[in-house]
CSV table of N, CA and C in Angstrom, one decimal:
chain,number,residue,atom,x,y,z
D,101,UNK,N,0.8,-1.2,0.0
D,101,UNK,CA,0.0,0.0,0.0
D,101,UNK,C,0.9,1.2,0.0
D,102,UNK,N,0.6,2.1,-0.9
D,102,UNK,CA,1.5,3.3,-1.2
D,102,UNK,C,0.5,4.8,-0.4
D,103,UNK,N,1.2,5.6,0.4
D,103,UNK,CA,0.7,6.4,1.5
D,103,UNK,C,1.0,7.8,0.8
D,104,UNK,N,2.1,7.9,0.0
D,104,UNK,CA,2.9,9.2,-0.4
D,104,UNK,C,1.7,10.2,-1.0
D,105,UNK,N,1.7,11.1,-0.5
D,105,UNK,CA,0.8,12.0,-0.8
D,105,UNK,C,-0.6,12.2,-0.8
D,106,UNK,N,-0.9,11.2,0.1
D,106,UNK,CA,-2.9,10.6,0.5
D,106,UNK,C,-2.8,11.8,1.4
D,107,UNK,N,-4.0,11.9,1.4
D,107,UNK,CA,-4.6,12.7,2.8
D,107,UNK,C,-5.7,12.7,3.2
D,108,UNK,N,-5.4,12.5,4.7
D,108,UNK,CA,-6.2,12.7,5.9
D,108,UNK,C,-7.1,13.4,6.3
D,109,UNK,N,-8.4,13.6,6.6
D,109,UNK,CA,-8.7,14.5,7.3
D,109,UNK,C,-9.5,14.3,8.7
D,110,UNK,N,-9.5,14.6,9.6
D,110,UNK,CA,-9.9,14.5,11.0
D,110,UNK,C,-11.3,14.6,11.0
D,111,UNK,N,-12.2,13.3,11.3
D,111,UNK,CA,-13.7,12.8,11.5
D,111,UNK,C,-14.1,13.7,12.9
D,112,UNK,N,-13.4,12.6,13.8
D,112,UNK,CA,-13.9,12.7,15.3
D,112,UNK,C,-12.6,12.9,16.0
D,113,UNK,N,-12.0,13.6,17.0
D,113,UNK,CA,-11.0,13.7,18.1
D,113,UNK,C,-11.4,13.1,19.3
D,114,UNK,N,-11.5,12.0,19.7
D,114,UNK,CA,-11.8,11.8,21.2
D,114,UNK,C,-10.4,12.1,22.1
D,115,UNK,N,-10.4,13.1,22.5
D,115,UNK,CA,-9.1,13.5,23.8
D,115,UNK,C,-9.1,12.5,24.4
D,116,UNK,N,-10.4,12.2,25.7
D,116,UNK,CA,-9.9,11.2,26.1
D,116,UNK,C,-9.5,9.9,25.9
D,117,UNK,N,-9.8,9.2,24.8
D,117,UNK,CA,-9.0,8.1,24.2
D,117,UNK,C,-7.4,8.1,24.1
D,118,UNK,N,-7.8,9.7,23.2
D,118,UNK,CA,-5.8,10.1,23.1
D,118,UNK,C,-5.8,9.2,21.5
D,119,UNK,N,-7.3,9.6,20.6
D,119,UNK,CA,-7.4,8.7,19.4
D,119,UNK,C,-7.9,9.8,18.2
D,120,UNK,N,-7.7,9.5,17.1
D,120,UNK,CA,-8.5,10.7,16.4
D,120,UNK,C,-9.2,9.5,14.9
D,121,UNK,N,-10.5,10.0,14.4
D,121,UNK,CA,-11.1,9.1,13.9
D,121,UNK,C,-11.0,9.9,12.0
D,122,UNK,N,-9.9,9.2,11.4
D,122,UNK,CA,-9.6,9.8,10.4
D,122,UNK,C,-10.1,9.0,9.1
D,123,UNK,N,-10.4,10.0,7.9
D,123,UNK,CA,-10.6,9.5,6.5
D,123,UNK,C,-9.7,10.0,5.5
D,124,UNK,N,-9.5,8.7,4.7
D,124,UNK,CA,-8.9,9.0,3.7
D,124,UNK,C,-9.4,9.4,2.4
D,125,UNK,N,-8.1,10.0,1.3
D,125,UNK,CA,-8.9,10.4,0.3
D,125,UNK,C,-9.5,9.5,-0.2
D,126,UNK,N,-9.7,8.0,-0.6
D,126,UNK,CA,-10.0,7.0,-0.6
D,126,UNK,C,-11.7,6.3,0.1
D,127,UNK,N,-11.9,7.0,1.0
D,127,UNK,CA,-13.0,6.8,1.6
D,127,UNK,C,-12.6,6.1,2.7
D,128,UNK,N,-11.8,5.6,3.6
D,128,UNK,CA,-11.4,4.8,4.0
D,128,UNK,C,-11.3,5.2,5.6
D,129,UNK,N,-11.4,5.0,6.6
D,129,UNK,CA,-11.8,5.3,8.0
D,129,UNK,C,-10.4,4.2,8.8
D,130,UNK,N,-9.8,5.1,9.3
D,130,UNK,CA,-8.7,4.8,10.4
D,130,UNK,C,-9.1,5.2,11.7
D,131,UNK,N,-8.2,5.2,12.7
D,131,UNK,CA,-8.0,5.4,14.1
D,131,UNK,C,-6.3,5.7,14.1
D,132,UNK,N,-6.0,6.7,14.6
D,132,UNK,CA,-4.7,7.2,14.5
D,132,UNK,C,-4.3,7.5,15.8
D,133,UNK,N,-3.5,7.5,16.7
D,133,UNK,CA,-3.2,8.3,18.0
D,133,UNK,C,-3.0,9.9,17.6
D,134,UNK,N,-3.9,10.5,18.4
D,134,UNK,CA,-3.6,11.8,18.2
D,134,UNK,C,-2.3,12.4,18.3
D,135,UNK,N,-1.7,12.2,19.0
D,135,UNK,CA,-0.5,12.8,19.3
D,135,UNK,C,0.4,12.6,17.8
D,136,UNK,N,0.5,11.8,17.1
D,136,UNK,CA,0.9,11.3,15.7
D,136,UNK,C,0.8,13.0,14.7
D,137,UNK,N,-0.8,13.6,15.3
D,137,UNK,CA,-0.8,14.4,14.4
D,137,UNK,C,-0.8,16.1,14.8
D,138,UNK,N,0.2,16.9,13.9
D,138,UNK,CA,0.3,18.0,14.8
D,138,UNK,C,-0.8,19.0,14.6
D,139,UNK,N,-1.1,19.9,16.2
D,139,UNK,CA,-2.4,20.7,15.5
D,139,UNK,C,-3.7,19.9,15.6
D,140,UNK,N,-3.8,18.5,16.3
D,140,UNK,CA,-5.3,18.1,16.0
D,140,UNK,C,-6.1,18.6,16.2
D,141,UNK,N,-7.3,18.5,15.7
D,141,UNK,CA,-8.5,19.1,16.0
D,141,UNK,C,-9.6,18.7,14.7
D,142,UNK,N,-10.9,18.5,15.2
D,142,UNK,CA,-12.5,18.2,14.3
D,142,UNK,C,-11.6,18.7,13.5
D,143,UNK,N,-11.8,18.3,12.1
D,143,UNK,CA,-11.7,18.8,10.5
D,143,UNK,C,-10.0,19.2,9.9
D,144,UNK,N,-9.4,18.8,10.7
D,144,UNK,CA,-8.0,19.2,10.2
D,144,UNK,C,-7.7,18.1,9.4
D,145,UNK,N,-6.7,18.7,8.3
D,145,UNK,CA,-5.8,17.9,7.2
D,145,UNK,C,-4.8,17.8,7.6
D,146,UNK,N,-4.4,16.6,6.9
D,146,UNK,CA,-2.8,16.4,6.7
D,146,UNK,C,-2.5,15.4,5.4
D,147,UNK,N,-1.1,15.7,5.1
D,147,UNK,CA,-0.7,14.9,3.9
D,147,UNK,C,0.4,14.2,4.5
D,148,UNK,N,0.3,13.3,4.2
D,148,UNK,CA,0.7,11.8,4.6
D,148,UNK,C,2.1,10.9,3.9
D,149,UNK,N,3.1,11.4,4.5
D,149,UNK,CA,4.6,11.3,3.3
D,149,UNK,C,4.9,9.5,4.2
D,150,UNK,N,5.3,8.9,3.2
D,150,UNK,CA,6.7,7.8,3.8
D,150,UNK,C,7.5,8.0,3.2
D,151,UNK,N,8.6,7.4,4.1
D,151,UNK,CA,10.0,8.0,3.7
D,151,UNK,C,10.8,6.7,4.8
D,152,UNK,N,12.3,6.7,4.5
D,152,UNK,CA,13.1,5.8,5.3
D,152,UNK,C,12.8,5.9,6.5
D,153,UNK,N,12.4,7.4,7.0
D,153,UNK,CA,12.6,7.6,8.7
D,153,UNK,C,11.2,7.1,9.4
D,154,UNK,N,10.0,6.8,8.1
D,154,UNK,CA,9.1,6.8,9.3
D,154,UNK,C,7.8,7.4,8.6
D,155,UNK,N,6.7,7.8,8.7
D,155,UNK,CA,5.8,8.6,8.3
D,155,UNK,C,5.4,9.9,8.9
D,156,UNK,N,5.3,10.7,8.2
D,156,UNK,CA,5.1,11.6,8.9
D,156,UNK,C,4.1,12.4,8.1
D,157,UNK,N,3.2,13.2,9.3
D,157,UNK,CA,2.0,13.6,8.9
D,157,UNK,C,1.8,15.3,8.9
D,158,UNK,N,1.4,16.1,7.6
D,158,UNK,CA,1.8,17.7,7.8
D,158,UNK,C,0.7,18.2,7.4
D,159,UNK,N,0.3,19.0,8.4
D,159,UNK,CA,-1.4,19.8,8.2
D,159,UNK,C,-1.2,20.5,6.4
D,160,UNK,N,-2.4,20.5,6.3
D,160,UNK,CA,-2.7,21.1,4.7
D,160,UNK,C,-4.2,21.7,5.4
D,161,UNK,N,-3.8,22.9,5.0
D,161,UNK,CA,-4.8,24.1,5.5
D,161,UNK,C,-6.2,23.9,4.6
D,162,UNK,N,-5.5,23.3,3.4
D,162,UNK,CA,-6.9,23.2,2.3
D,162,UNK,C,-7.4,21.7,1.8
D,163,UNK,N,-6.9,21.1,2.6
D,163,UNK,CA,-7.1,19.5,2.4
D,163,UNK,C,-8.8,19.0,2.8
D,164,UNK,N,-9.2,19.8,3.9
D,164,UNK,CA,-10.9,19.2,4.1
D,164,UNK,C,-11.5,19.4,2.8
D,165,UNK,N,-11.0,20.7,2.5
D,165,UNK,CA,-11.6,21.3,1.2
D,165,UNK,C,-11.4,20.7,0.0
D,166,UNK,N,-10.5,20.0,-0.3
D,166,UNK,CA,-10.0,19.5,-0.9
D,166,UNK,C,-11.1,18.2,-1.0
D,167,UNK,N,-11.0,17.6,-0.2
D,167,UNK,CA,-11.5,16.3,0.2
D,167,UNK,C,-13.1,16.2,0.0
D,168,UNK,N,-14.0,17.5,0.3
D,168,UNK,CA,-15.2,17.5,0.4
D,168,UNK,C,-15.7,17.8,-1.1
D,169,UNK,N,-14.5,18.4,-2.0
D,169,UNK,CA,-14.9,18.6,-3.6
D,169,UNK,C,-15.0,17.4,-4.2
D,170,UNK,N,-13.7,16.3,-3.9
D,170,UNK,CA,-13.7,15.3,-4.7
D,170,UNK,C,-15.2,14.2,-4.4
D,171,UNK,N,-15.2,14.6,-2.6
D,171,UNK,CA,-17.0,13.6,-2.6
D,171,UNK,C,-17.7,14.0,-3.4
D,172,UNK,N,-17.8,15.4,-3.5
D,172,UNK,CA,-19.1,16.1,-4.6
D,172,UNK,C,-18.8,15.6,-5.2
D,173,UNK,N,-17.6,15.6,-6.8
D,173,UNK,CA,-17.8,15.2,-7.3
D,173,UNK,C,-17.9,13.7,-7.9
D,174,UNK,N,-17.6,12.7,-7.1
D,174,UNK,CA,-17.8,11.5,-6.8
D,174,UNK,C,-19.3,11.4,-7.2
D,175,UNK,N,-20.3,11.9,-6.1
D,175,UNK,CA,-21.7,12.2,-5.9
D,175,UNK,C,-22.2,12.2,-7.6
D,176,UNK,N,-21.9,13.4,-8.3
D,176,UNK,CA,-22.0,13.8,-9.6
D,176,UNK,C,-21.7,12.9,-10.7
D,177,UNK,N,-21.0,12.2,-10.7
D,177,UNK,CA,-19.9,11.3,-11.6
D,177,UNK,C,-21.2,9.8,-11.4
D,178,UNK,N,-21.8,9.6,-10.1
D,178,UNK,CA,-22.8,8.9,-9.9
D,178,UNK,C,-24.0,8.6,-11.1
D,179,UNK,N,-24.2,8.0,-11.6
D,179,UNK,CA,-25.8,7.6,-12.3
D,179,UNK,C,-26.0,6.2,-12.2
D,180,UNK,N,-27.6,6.3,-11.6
D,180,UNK,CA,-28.3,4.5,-11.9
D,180,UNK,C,-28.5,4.4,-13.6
D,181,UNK,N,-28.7,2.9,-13.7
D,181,UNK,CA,-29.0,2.6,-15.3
D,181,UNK,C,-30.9,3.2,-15.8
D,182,UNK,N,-30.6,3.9,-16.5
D,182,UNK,CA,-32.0,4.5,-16.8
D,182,UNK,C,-32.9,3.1,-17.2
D,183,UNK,N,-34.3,3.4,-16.3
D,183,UNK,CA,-35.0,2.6,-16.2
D,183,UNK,C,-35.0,1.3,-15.3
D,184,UNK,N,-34.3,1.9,-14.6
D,184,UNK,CA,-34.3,0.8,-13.4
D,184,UNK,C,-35.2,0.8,-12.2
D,185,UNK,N,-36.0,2.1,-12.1
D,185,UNK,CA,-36.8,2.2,-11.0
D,185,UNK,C,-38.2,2.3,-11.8
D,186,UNK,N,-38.6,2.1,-12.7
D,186,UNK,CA,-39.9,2.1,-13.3
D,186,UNK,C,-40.7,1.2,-12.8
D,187,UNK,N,-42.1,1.7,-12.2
D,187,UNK,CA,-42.9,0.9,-12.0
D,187,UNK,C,-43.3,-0.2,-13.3
């Protein structure tokens, strides 16, 4: 699985877990330790690098935004087969 340049954005923060409930651009739902990511908080980005030392995670100010256009257009890109709901 290739991570370089995916991004995250922050679902849910439970503090006291010390867990943050993250999605990928992918659609894909993790659990991350908070502390992993700098700045947490509801709705924050990050972009998602591997590298020899390790992974590391770096806020992207426009990444929710990012992430909420590609759903749209996901949504849009959507069609049932015409005539499939006809009485």
């Amino acid at each position: 699985m290739t991570w370089a340049g995916d991004l995250l954005v922050v679902d849910v923060l439970d503090e006291d877990a010390g867990l943050a409930d993250v999605e990928d651009a992918r659609g894909r739902t993790y659990q991350l330790p908070a502390e992993w990511l700098p700045d947490v908080r509801d709705g924050a980005a990050y972009r998602v690098t591997v590298g020899g030392g390790g992974v590391t995670f770096t806020p992207d100010p426009d990444g929710a935004r990012l992430l909420r256009e590609r759903s749209k257009q996901t949504l849009l890109d959507f069609a049932d087969e015409p005539g499939d709901a006809r009485p």
